[in-house]
Coordinates of C-alpha atoms (C1' of nucleotides) in Angstrom, one line a residue:
Chain W
M1 CA -9.1 4.2 -28.6
F2 CA -10.5 4.5 -32.0
V3 CA -9.0 1.5 -33.6
K4 CA -10.9 -0.8 -31.3
N5 CA -13.9 -1.0 -33.5
L6 CA -11.9 -2.2 -36.4
F7 CA -11.3 -5.4 -34.6
A8 CA -14.6 -5.6 -33.0
T9 CA -15.7 -8.7 -34.8
N10 CA -13.7 -11.4 -33.3
M11 CA -14.5 -14.2 -35.7
F12 CA -11.3 -13.9 -37.6
V13 CA -9.1 -14.5 -34.6
T14 CA -7.5 -17.9 -34.5
V15 CA -5.3 -19.6 -32.0
D16 CA -2.2 -18.6 -33.9
G17 CA -3.2 -15.0 -33.9
M18 CA -4.2 -14.5 -37.5
T19 CA -7.0 -12.0 -38.2
G20 CA -8.8 -11.5 -41.4
H21 CA -7.9 -7.9 -41.9
S22 CA -4.4 -7.1 -41.0
D23 CA -4.3 -4.7 -43.9
T24 CA -5.7 -1.2 -44.5
P25 CA -3.2 1.0 -42.7
R26 CA -4.7 4.2 -41.5
S27 CA -2.7 7.4 -41.3
D28 CA -4.0 8.5 -37.9
T29 CA -3.4 5.3 -36.2
P30 CA -2.0 5.9 -32.6
R31 CA 1.5 4.9 -32.1
S32 CA 0.6 2.3 -29.6
R33 CA -1.2 0.4 -32.2
R34 CA 1.6 0.5 -34.7
E35 CA 3.3 -2.7 -35.4
R36 CA 0.6 -4.8 -34.0
P37 CA -1.3 -6.0 -37.0
A38 CA -2.9 -9.0 -35.4
K39 CA -4.7 -9.1 -32.1
P40 CA -3.3 -12.1 -30.3
A41 CA -5.5 -14.3 -28.3
L42 CA -5.8 -13.5 -24.6
T43 CA -3.8 -15.6 -22.2
R44 CA -2.9 -15.1 -18.6
A45 CA 0.7 -14.9 -19.5
G46 CA 0.0 -12.4 -22.2
I47 CA -2.0 -10.3 -19.9
I48 CA 0.7 -10.2 -17.3
A49 CA 3.3 -9.4 -19.8
A50 CA 1.3 -6.5 -21.1
A51 CA 0.8 -5.3 -17.5
V52 CA 4.5 -5.4 -16.8
E53 CA 5.2 -3.4 -19.9
I54 CA 2.7 -0.8 -18.9
M55 CA 4.2 -0.6 -15.5
R56 CA 7.7 -0.2 -17.0
D57 CA 6.5 2.6 -19.2
E58 CA 3.9 4.4 -17.1
G59 CA 4.2 3.3 -13.6
L60 CA 2.1 0.9 -11.5
R61 CA -0.6 3.5 -11.0
R62 CA -1.5 3.2 -14.6
V63 CA -1.7 -0.6 -14.5
T64 CA -5.5 -0.7 -14.3
M65 CA -7.9 -3.1 -15.7
R66 CA -9.2 -0.6 -18.1
R67 CA -5.8 0.6 -19.3
L68 CA -4.7 -3.0 -19.7
A69 CA -7.8 -3.9 -21.7
E70 CA -7.2 -0.9 -23.9
E71 CA -3.6 -2.1 -24.5
L72 CA -4.9 -5.5 -25.4
D73 CA -7.7 -4.2 -27.7
T74 CA -10.5 -5.6 -25.6
G75 CA -12.9 -4.6 -22.9
P76 CA -12.1 -4.7 -19.2
A77 CA -14.6 -7.4 -18.6
S78 CA -12.6 -9.8 -20.7
L79 CA -9.7 -9.8 -18.3
Y80 CA -11.7 -11.2 -15.5
V81 CA -11.6 -14.5 -17.2
Y82 CA -7.9 -14.8 -16.4
V83 CA -7.4 -12.6 -13.4
R84 CA -9.6 -12.5 -10.3
N85 CA -9.1 -8.9 -9.5
T86 CA -6.6 -6.0 -9.5
A87 CA -4.9 -7.3 -6.4
E88 CA -4.2 -10.6 -7.9
L89 CA -2.9 -8.9 -11.0
H90 CA -0.4 -6.9 -8.9
A91 CA 0.7 -10.0 -7.1
A92 CA 1.4 -11.7 -10.4
I93 CA 3.4 -8.8 -11.7
L94 CA 5.4 -8.8 -8.5
D95 CA 6.3 -12.5 -8.8
E96 CA 7.2 -12.0 -12.4
L97 CA 9.6 -9.2 -11.5
L98 CA 11.2 -11.2 -8.6
G99 CA 12.5 -13.5 -11.4
A100 CA 15.2 -10.8 -11.9
V101 CA 16.6 -11.2 -8.4
D102 CA 20.1 -12.6 -8.6
L103 CA 20.2 -15.8 -6.7
G104 CA 23.7 -16.6 -7.8
P105 CA 25.3 -15.8 -4.5
V106 CA 23.5 -18.8 -2.9
R107 CA 25.8 -21.3 -4.7
A108 CA 28.9 -19.1 -4.7
E109 CA 31.9 -19.1 -2.5
G110 CA 32.6 -16.8 0.4
D111 CA 31.2 -15.6 3.6
W112 CA 27.5 -16.6 4.0
R113 CA 26.6 -13.2 5.5
E114 CA 28.0 -11.3 2.5
R115 CA 26.2 -13.6 0.1
L116 CA 22.9 -13.3 2.0
E117 CA 23.3 -9.5 1.9
A118 CA 24.0 -9.7 -1.8
V119 CA 20.8 -11.5 -2.5
L120 CA 18.8 -9.1 -0.4
T121 CA 20.4 -6.1 -2.0
S122 CA 19.5 -7.5 -5.4
C123 CA 16.0 -7.8 -4.2
V124 CA 15.9 -4.2 -3.2
T125 CA 17.5 -3.1 -6.5
V126 CA 14.9 -4.9 -8.5
L127 CA 12.0 -3.5 -6.5
L128 CA 13.5 0.0 -6.8
E129 CA 13.2 -0.1 -10.5
Y130 CA 9.5 0.0 -10.4
P131 CA 8.2 2.8 -8.2
G132 CA 5.0 1.8 -6.6
L133 CA 5.4 -2.0 -7.0
A134 CA 7.3 -2.3 -3.8
Q135 CA 4.5 -0.6 -2.0
S136 CA 2.0 -3.1 -3.2
A137 CA 4.5 -5.8 -2.4
L138 CA 4.2 -4.9 1.2
V139 CA 0.7 -6.3 1.4
A140 CA 0.6 -8.7 -1.5
R141 CA 1.0 -12.4 -0.9
P142 CA 2.5 -13.6 -4.0
S143 CA 2.7 -17.4 -4.2
G144 CA 4.5 -17.7 -7.5
T145 CA 7.6 -19.6 -8.2
H146 CA 10.0 -16.7 -8.1
Y147 CA 8.9 -15.8 -4.6
L148 CA 9.3 -19.3 -3.4
A149 CA 12.7 -19.5 -4.9
L150 CA 13.7 -16.4 -3.1
I151 CA 12.5 -17.7 0.2
E152 CA 14.3 -21.0 -0.4
A153 CA 17.5 -19.1 -1.2
L154 CA 17.4 -17.0 2.0
L155 CA 16.7 -20.1 4.1
A156 CA 19.6 -22.0 2.5
L157 CA 22.0 -19.2 3.4
L158 CA 20.8 -18.9 6.9
D159 CA 21.1 -22.6 7.3
E160 CA 24.6 -22.6 5.9
G161 CA 25.4 -20.0 8.5
G162 CA 24.3 -22.3 11.3
V163 CA 21.3 -20.2 12.3
P164 CA 18.8 -22.4 14.1
A165 CA 16.0 -23.3 11.8
G166 CA 13.2 -21.8 13.9
Q167 CA 14.9 -18.4 14.0
A168 CA 15.6 -18.6 10.3
A169 CA 12.0 -19.4 9.6
W170 CA 10.7 -16.4 11.5
G171 CA 13.6 -14.2 10.5
V172 CA 13.1 -14.5 6.7
D173 CA 9.9 -12.6 7.2
L174 CA 11.7 -9.6 8.7
L175 CA 14.5 -9.7 6.1
L176 CA 12.0 -9.5 3.2
Q177 CA 9.9 -7.0 5.0
Y178 CA 12.8 -4.7 5.4
A179 CA 14.0 -5.1 1.9
T180 CA 10.5 -4.3 0.6
A181 CA 9.8 -1.5 2.9
T182 CA 13.1 0.2 2.0
A183 CA 12.3 0.0 -1.6
A184 CA 8.8 1.2 -1.1
E185 CA 10.0 4.3 0.8
H186 CA 12.4 5.3 -1.9
A187 CA 9.9 4.5 -4.6
A188 CA 7.5 6.8 -2.8
G189 CA 10.2 9.5 -2.7
D190 CA 10.6 9.1 -6.4
R191 CA 7.1 9.7 -7.4
A192 CA 6.6 13.4 -7.3
A193 CA 7.3 16.8 -6.1
D194 CA 4.3 16.1 -3.9
T195 CA 6.1 13.6 -1.9
R196 CA 9.2 15.7 -1.9
Q197 CA 7.2 18.3 0.0
E198 CA 6.0 15.8 2.4
W199 CA 9.6 14.7 3.1
D200 CA 10.7 18.3 3.4
A201 CA 8.0 18.8 6.0
F202 CA 9.3 15.8 7.8
T203 CA 12.9 17.0 7.9
R204 CA 11.8 20.5 8.9
A205 CA 9.7 19.0 11.7
L206 CA 12.6 17.0 13.0
R207 CA 15.0 19.9 12.9
G208 CA 12.5 22.4 14.3
V209 CA 11.8 20.4 17.4
S210 CA 12.5 22.0 20.7
G211 CA 15.4 20.6 22.8
R212 CA 13.3 21.0 25.9
T213 CA 10.3 18.8 24.8
H214 CA 12.2 16.5 22.5
P215 CA 15.8 16.3 23.8
H216 CA 16.7 13.0 22.0
I217 CA 15.4 14.1 18.6
A218 CA 17.1 17.4 19.0
A219 CA 20.4 15.7 19.8
L220 CA 20.1 13.2 17.0
A221 CA 18.2 15.1 14.3
G222 CA 21.3 15.0 12.0
D223 CA 21.8 11.3 12.6
L224 CA 18.2 10.4 12.0
L225 CA 18.5 11.7 8.5
S226 CA 22.1 11.0 7.9
G227 CA 24.0 8.4 6.0
P228 CA 24.2 7.4 2.4
P229 CA 21.2 5.0 1.7
P230 CA 23.4 2.1 0.7
A231 CA 25.3 2.3 4.1
R232 CA 22.0 2.4 6.0
L233 CA 20.6 -0.5 4.0
S234 CA 23.7 -2.5 4.6
W235 CA 23.7 -1.7 8.3
G236 CA 20.1 -2.8 8.4
F237 CA 20.9 -6.1 6.9
H238 CA 23.8 -6.7 9.2
M239 CA 21.7 -5.8 12.2
L240 CA 18.9 -8.1 11.2
I241 CA 21.3 -11.0 10.6
N242 CA 22.9 -10.4 13.9
G243 CA 19.5 -10.3 15.7
I244 CA 18.2 -13.4 13.9
S245 CA 21.3 -15.3 14.7
H246 CA 21.4 -14.4 18.4
T247 CA 17.8 -14.3 19.5
P248 CA 16.3 -17.7 20.5
R249 CA 12.7 -18.3 20.0
P250 CA 10.4 -18.6 22.9
E251 CA 9.0 -22.0 24.0
T252 CA 5.5 -22.3 22.5
D253 CA 3.3 -25.2 21.8
A254 CA 4.7 -26.1 18.4
S255 CA 1.8 -26.3 16.0
S256 CA -0.4 -23.3 16.4
E257 CA -0.8 -21.4 13.2
I258 CA -1.2 -17.9 12.0
S259 CA -4.4 -17.0 10.3
P260 CA -4.8 -13.9 8.4
G261 CA -7.7 -12.5 10.6
Chain G
M1 CA -7.6 -10.2 16.0
F2 CA -10.6 -10.4 18.3
V3 CA -9.6 -7.7 20.7
K4 CA -10.0 -5.1 18.0
N5 CA -13.6 -4.1 18.7
L6 CA -12.9 -3.5 22.3
F7 CA -11.1 -0.3 21.3
A8 CA -13.7 0.9 18.9
T9 CA -14.8 3.8 21.1
N10 CA -13.9 7.2 20.2
M11 CA -10.7 8.5 21.7
F12 CA -10.2 11.3 19.3
V13 CA -12.6 14.1 19.4
T14 CA -12.9 17.2 17.3
V15 CA -11.6 20.5 18.4
D16 CA -15.0 21.6 19.6
G17 CA -16.2 18.1 20.4
M18 CA -18.8 17.8 17.7
T19 CA -18.4 14.3 16.4
G20 CA -22.0 13.7 15.7
H21 CA -22.2 10.1 16.5
S22 CA -22.6 10.1 20.3
D23 CA -26.2 9.1 20.7
T24 CA -29.7 8.3 19.5
P25 CA -29.4 5.6 17.0
R26 CA -32.1 5.9 14.4
S27 CA -33.5 3.0 12.5
D28 CA -34.2 4.6 9.1
T29 CA -32.4 7.9 8.7
P30 CA -29.2 7.4 6.8
R31 CA -26.4 7.4 9.4
S32 CA -24.4 10.0 7.6
R33 CA -27.1 12.7 7.9
R34 CA -28.2 12.0 11.5
E35 CA -27.7 14.7 14.1
R36 CA -26.4 17.4 12.0
P37 CA -28.8 20.3 12.2
A38 CA -26.5 23.0 11.2
K39 CA -23.6 22.8 8.8
P40 CA -20.5 23.8 10.7
A41 CA -17.8 25.9 9.1
L42 CA -15.0 24.0 7.4
T43 CA -11.8 23.8 9.3
R44 CA -8.8 21.5 8.8
A45 CA -9.4 19.9 12.2
G46 CA -13.0 19.3 11.4
I47 CA -12.2 17.8 8.1
I48 CA -9.7 15.4 9.6
A49 CA -12.1 14.5 12.4
A50 CA -14.7 13.6 9.9
A51 CA -12.2 11.6 8.0
V52 CA -11.3 9.6 11.1
E53 CA -14.9 8.9 11.7
I54 CA -15.5 7.6 8.2
M55 CA -12.5 5.4 8.5
R56 CA -13.7 4.1 11.8
D57 CA -17.1 3.2 10.3
E58 CA -16.3 2.3 6.7
G59 CA -12.6 1.7 6.4
L60 CA -9.9 3.7 4.9
R61 CA -10.9 2.8 1.4
R62 CA -14.0 4.9 1.8
V63 CA -12.1 8.0 3.0
T64 CA -12.1 9.7 -0.3
M65 CA -12.4 13.4 -1.1
R66 CA -15.9 12.9 -2.5
R67 CA -17.2 10.8 0.4
L68 CA -15.7 13.2 2.9
A69 CA -17.3 16.2 1.1
E70 CA -20.6 14.4 1.2
E71 CA -20.2 13.9 4.9
L72 CA -19.5 17.6 5.4
D73 CA -22.3 18.7 3.1
T74 CA -20.1 20.3 0.6
G75 CA -18.4 19.6 -2.7
P76 CA -15.0 17.9 -3.1
A77 CA -13.4 21.1 -4.4
S78 CA -14.0 22.8 -1.1
L79 CA -11.7 20.4 0.7
Y80 CA -8.7 21.4 -1.3
V81 CA -8.5 24.7 0.5
Y82 CA -7.4 22.8 3.6
V83 CA -5.8 19.6 2.4
R84 CA -3.3 19.5 -0.4
N85 CA -4.4 16.0 -1.7
T86 CA -5.5 12.6 -0.6
A87 CA -2.0 11.5 0.5
E88 CA -1.8 14.5 2.9
L89 CA -5.2 13.7 4.2
H90 CA -4.1 10.1 5.0
A91 CA -1.0 11.3 6.7
A92 CA -3.0 13.6 8.9
I93 CA -5.3 10.8 9.9
L94 CA -2.4 8.7 10.8
D95 CA -0.8 11.2 13.0
E96 CA -4.2 11.8 14.7
L97 CA -4.4 8.1 15.5
L98 CA -0.9 7.8 16.7
G99 CA -2.1 10.0 19.6
A100 CA -3.6 6.8 21.1
V101 CA -0.3 5.1 21.4
D102 CA 0.5 4.6 25.1
L103 CA 3.8 6.3 25.9
G104 CA 3.4 5.7 29.6
P105 CA 6.1 3.0 29.7
V106 CA 8.7 5.6 28.9
R107 CA 8.6 7.1 32.3
A108 CA 7.7 3.9 34.2
E109 CA 9.9 1.7 36.2
G110 CA 11.4 -1.6 35.1
D111 CA 13.5 -3.1 32.4
W112 CA 14.0 -0.7 29.5
R113 CA 13.6 -3.5 26.9
E114 CA 10.3 -4.5 28.2
R115 CA 9.1 -0.9 28.3
L116 CA 10.3 -0.4 24.8
E117 CA 8.5 -3.5 23.7
A118 CA 5.3 -2.2 25.4
V119 CA 5.4 1.1 23.5
L120 CA 5.9 -0.7 20.2
T121 CA 3.2 -3.2 20.9
S122 CA 0.8 -0.4 21.7
C123 CA 1.7 1.1 18.4
V124 CA 0.8 -2.1 16.6
T125 CA -2.4 -2.4 18.5
V126 CA -3.5 1.1 17.5
L127 CA -2.7 0.5 13.9
L128 CA -4.4 -2.8 13.9
E129 CA -7.7 -1.2 14.8
Y130 CA -7.9 0.5 11.4
P131 CA -7.4 -1.9 8.5
G132 CA -5.8 -0.1 5.7
L133 CA -4.3 2.7 7.6
A134 CA -1.2 0.8 8.5
Q135 CA -0.7 0.1 4.8
S136 CA -0.8 3.8 4.0
A137 CA 1.4 4.4 7.0
L138 CA 4.2 2.4 5.3
V139 CA 4.7 5.1 2.8
A140 CA 3.3 8.2 4.5
R141 CA 5.7 10.6 6.0
P142 CA 3.7 12.1 8.8
S143 CA 5.3 15.0 10.5
G144 CA 2.7 15.6 13.1
T145 CA 3.2 16.0 16.8
H146 CA 2.2 12.5 17.7
Y147 CA 4.6 10.9 15.4
L148 CA 7.4 13.1 16.8
A149 CA 6.4 12.2 20.3
L150 CA 6.6 8.5 19.4
I151 CA 10.1 8.8 17.9
E152 CA 11.3 10.8 21.0
A153 CA 9.9 8.0 23.2
L154 CA 11.7 5.3 21.4
L155 CA 15.0 7.2 21.4
A156 CA 14.7 7.9 25.1
L157 CA 14.3 4.2 25.9
L158 CA 17.2 3.2 23.7
D159 CA 19.3 5.8 25.2
E160 CA 18.4 4.6 28.7
G161 CA 19.4 1.1 27.6
G162 CA 22.8 2.5 26.7
V163 CA 22.4 1.9 23.0
P164 CA 24.9 4.1 21.1
A165 CA 23.1 7.1 19.7
G166 CA 24.0 6.4 16.1
Q167 CA 22.7 2.9 16.2
A168 CA 19.5 4.1 18.0
A169 CA 19.0 6.8 15.3
W170 CA 19.1 4.2 12.5
G171 CA 17.4 1.5 14.5
V172 CA 14.3 3.5 15.2
D173 CA 13.4 3.4 11.5
L174 CA 13.5 -0.4 11.6
L175 CA 11.4 -0.7 14.7
L176 CA 8.7 1.5 13.4
Q177 CA 8.8 -0.2 10.0
Y178 CA 8.4 -3.6 11.6
A179 CA 5.5 -2.4 13.8
T180 CA 3.8 -0.8 10.8
A181 CA 4.4 -3.6 8.4
T182 CA 3.1 -6.2 10.9
A183 CA -0.1 -4.2 11.4
A184 CA -0.5 -3.7 7.6
E185 CA -0.2 -7.5 7.0
H186 CA -2.9 -8.3 9.5
A187 CA -5.1 -5.5 8.4
A188 CA -4.8 -6.8 4.9
G189 CA -5.8 -10.2 6.1
D190 CA -8.8 -8.7 7.7
R191 CA -10.2 -7.1 4.7
A192 CA -12.0 -9.8 2.8
A193 CA -12.5 -13.3 1.8
D194 CA -10.5 -12.2 -1.2
T195 CA -7.3 -11.8 0.7
R196 CA -8.1 -15.0 2.6
Q197 CA -7.9 -16.8 -0.7
E198 CA -4.7 -15.2 -1.5
W199 CA -3.3 -16.3 1.9
D200 CA -4.6 -19.8 1.4
A201 CA -2.9 -19.9 -2.0
F202 CA 0.3 -18.9 -0.2
T203 CA 0.1 -21.6 2.4
R204 CA -0.8 -24.2 -0.2
A205 CA 2.2 -23.1 -2.3
L206 CA 4.5 -23.4 0.7
R207 CA 3.2 -26.8 1.7
G208 CA 3.0 -28.1 -1.9
V209 CA 6.6 -27.4 -2.6
S210 CA 8.8 -30.3 -3.6
G211 CA 11.5 -31.4 -1.1
R212 CA 13.8 -31.9 -4.0
T213 CA 13.7 -28.4 -5.5
H214 CA 13.0 -26.5 -2.2
P215 CA 14.5 -28.6 0.6
H216 CA 14.6 -25.8 3.2
I217 CA 11.0 -24.7 2.6
A218 CA 9.9 -28.3 2.7
A219 CA 11.6 -28.8 6.0
L220 CA 10.4 -25.6 7.5
A221 CA 7.0 -25.1 6.0
G222 CA 5.3 -25.6 9.3
D223 CA 7.6 -23.2 11.1
L224 CA 7.3 -20.5 8.5
L225 CA 3.6 -20.3 9.2
S226 CA 3.7 -21.3 12.9
G227 CA 3.5 -19.4 16.1
P228 CA 0.8 -17.3 17.7
P229 CA 1.1 -13.8 16.3
P230 CA 1.9 -12.2 19.6
A231 CA 4.8 -14.5 20.1
R232 CA 6.1 -13.8 16.7
L233 CA 5.7 -10.1 17.2
S234 CA 7.5 -10.2 20.5
W235 CA 10.3 -12.3 19.1
G236 CA 10.6 -9.8 16.3
F237 CA 11.0 -6.9 18.7
H238 CA 13.5 -8.7 20.9
M239 CA 15.5 -9.6 17.8
L240 CA 15.5 -6.1 16.5
I241 CA 16.5 -4.7 19.9
N242 CA 19.4 -7.2 20.1
G243 CA 20.5 -6.4 16.6
I244 CA 20.4 -2.6 17.1
S245 CA 22.3 -2.9 20.4
H246 CA 25.0 -5.1 19.0
T247 CA 25.6 -3.9 15.5
P248 CA 28.1 -1.0 15.3
R249 CA 27.6 1.6 12.5
P250 CA 30.2 1.7 9.7
E251 CA 32.6 4.6 9.5
T252 CA 31.2 7.1 7.0
D253 CA 31.8 10.8 6.3
A254 CA 29.5 12.1 8.9
S255 CA 27.2 14.6 7.2
S256 CA 25.9 13.2 4.0
E257 CA 22.2 13.1 4.0
I258 CA 19.4 11.0 2.6
S259 CA 17.3 12.5 -0.1
P260 CA 13.9 11.0 -1.0
G261 CA 14.9 10.4 -4.6
Chain E
dA1 C1' -15.7 -21.6 -22.8
dC2 C1' -14.6 -17.4 -23.9
dC3 C1' -15.6 -12.7 -25.0
dT4 C1' -18.3 -8.4 -25.2
dG5 C1' -21.1 -4.0 -24.6
dA6 C1' -23.1 -1.6 -21.5
dA7 C1' -24.1 -0.3 -17.2
dC8 C1' -23.5 0.7 -12.1
dA9 C1' -21.4 3.0 -8.8
dC10 C1' -17.8 5.2 -8.0
dC11 C1' -12.8 8.1 -8.1
dG12 C1' -9.0 12.8 -7.8
dT13 C1' -8.4 17.2 -9.2
dT14 C1' -9.0 21.6 -11.6
dC15 C1' -11.0 26.0 -12.6
dA16 C1' -13.8 29.8 -13.7
dA17 C1' -17.3 32.0 -11.4
dG18 C1' -19.6 33.3 -7.4
dT19 C1' -20.0 35.2 -2.4
Chain D
dA1 C1' -10.5 34.5 1.3
dC2 C1' -13.3 31.0 0.9
dC3 C1' -16.6 28.1 -1.3
dT4 C1' -19.0 26.1 -5.3
dG5 C1' -20.9 23.7 -9.6
dA6 C1' -19.5 21.6 -13.2
dA7 C1' -16.4 19.4 -15.8
dC8 C1' -12.4 16.4 -17.2
dA9 C1' -10.5 12.3 -17.2
dC10 C1' -10.5 8.5 -15.2
dC11 C1' -11.6 3.9 -11.9
dG12 C1' -13.3 -1.7 -10.5
dT13 C1' -16.5 -4.9 -11.2
dT14 C1' -20.8 -7.3 -12.8
dC15 C1' -23.9 -9.4 -15.9
dA16 C1' -26.9 -10.6 -19.5
dA17 C1' -26.2 -11.6 -24.0
dG18 C1' -23.6 -13.1 -27.8
dT19 C1' -20.2 -16.4 -30.4

DNA sequence: ACCTGAACACCGTTCAAGT
DNA sequence: ACCTGAACACCGTTCAAGT
């Protein structure tokens, strides 16, 4: 951006965000620079906030170190003081967004299953708002406060329902995985005519299958694609809660631990 | 997982069998140029075969249009005659790889649950061999023959087990989603010390949690991380099969259909 | 300690022009 | 019909040098 050089000398910036030359409006200033007379000091929180804003406006794909730096009137190198890499940035965005999940049902009245489903549905809804984020959420390992609060909420509800702790501990993984994957799928569908074609190809492949070679697909093709998404989602949650409740864990030596490798 | 390298041999060969990496290791020649005296004509199959090879050697991240073009001694623009875009390329690779899933158990003797689990485990094993592919598999919509064969196999086993068709049709989605997501997680863990740090941060966050604010996590921290991966995977499959078998579908108007949007 | 310019080593995709 | 060079518009990350 052209404005960048106007601010290139950084000596005027102070902690409270005052610069020496907030004046001299220029007619050809790009809109994105409008209303931002002073360049605020970089902070991790500020960087993440800007990243969320870009994602909201332009999608996750545009949340790049360079685009973000541009938005913050600096060079990409500067961001690496606060963020280790792009993956960590995405994880931070994700945790930020998880703050919007409604955990109210945890302390509400009513059937624990319905409240559990409500929390999970809220989770999907939040993720669905930001195409692409859910996809990165599938591999990201956020460790922020909002993510922890979500896990705590799910465990509390399962506990209330009398689900054995061991099953709950392992089951939470599956519940979140399903919620995230569902959102990711729909987000992917959102993105473009591109993916629409991919999906069309898929449905065509399913329907075009020969009853001789693929009898079960042929018999069920309609069913494989059928059902309003909310009904499928709800069925999925019920199914998972049933499975988690009723499937005892195997006997293992208690303290072996998963490693990422 | 340590087993991974045992499977590194090439099971998927090009149409005409020219893979170019069968023999004569050379110390100094760049590997990519070795053994390619004549430039073969471009074909879709040849392009995909080359892509699989690059993925095998250098990981999915390096399977780019440009890298692939280099491997095939041409310019990136040439590939667009055969492949619509990078996403389609990844989907094609995925389907190719799914050919390695062992569908033998479908027609074998024995308990249908165990055979179903065997097929799913084979699926995870195959995906685990190629870090990064599983991740793209979570959003890709392959419509190739191998993917269809896999779905048919799962449906056949569920049918044999007497699972109502409607539940089977919706459940297959979840089974594959779980298999893929599990592989993606471990593949991600594989990638780098980078991700290792992310994971360490996660476990530290879990353990560091206060028993006052997060009582359930505090009580279960060990359990959330515990268990040999194969035991967890197996429990997950049992749990899903139980849930699918025992959760009736809701009554809906039969023929509404999911759209990608 | 924080910030920067500049560089290194890459990307996907398009398109007019060639064969 | 297929293939290409060249261009457009981008990437992540590092690092020596500045303040």
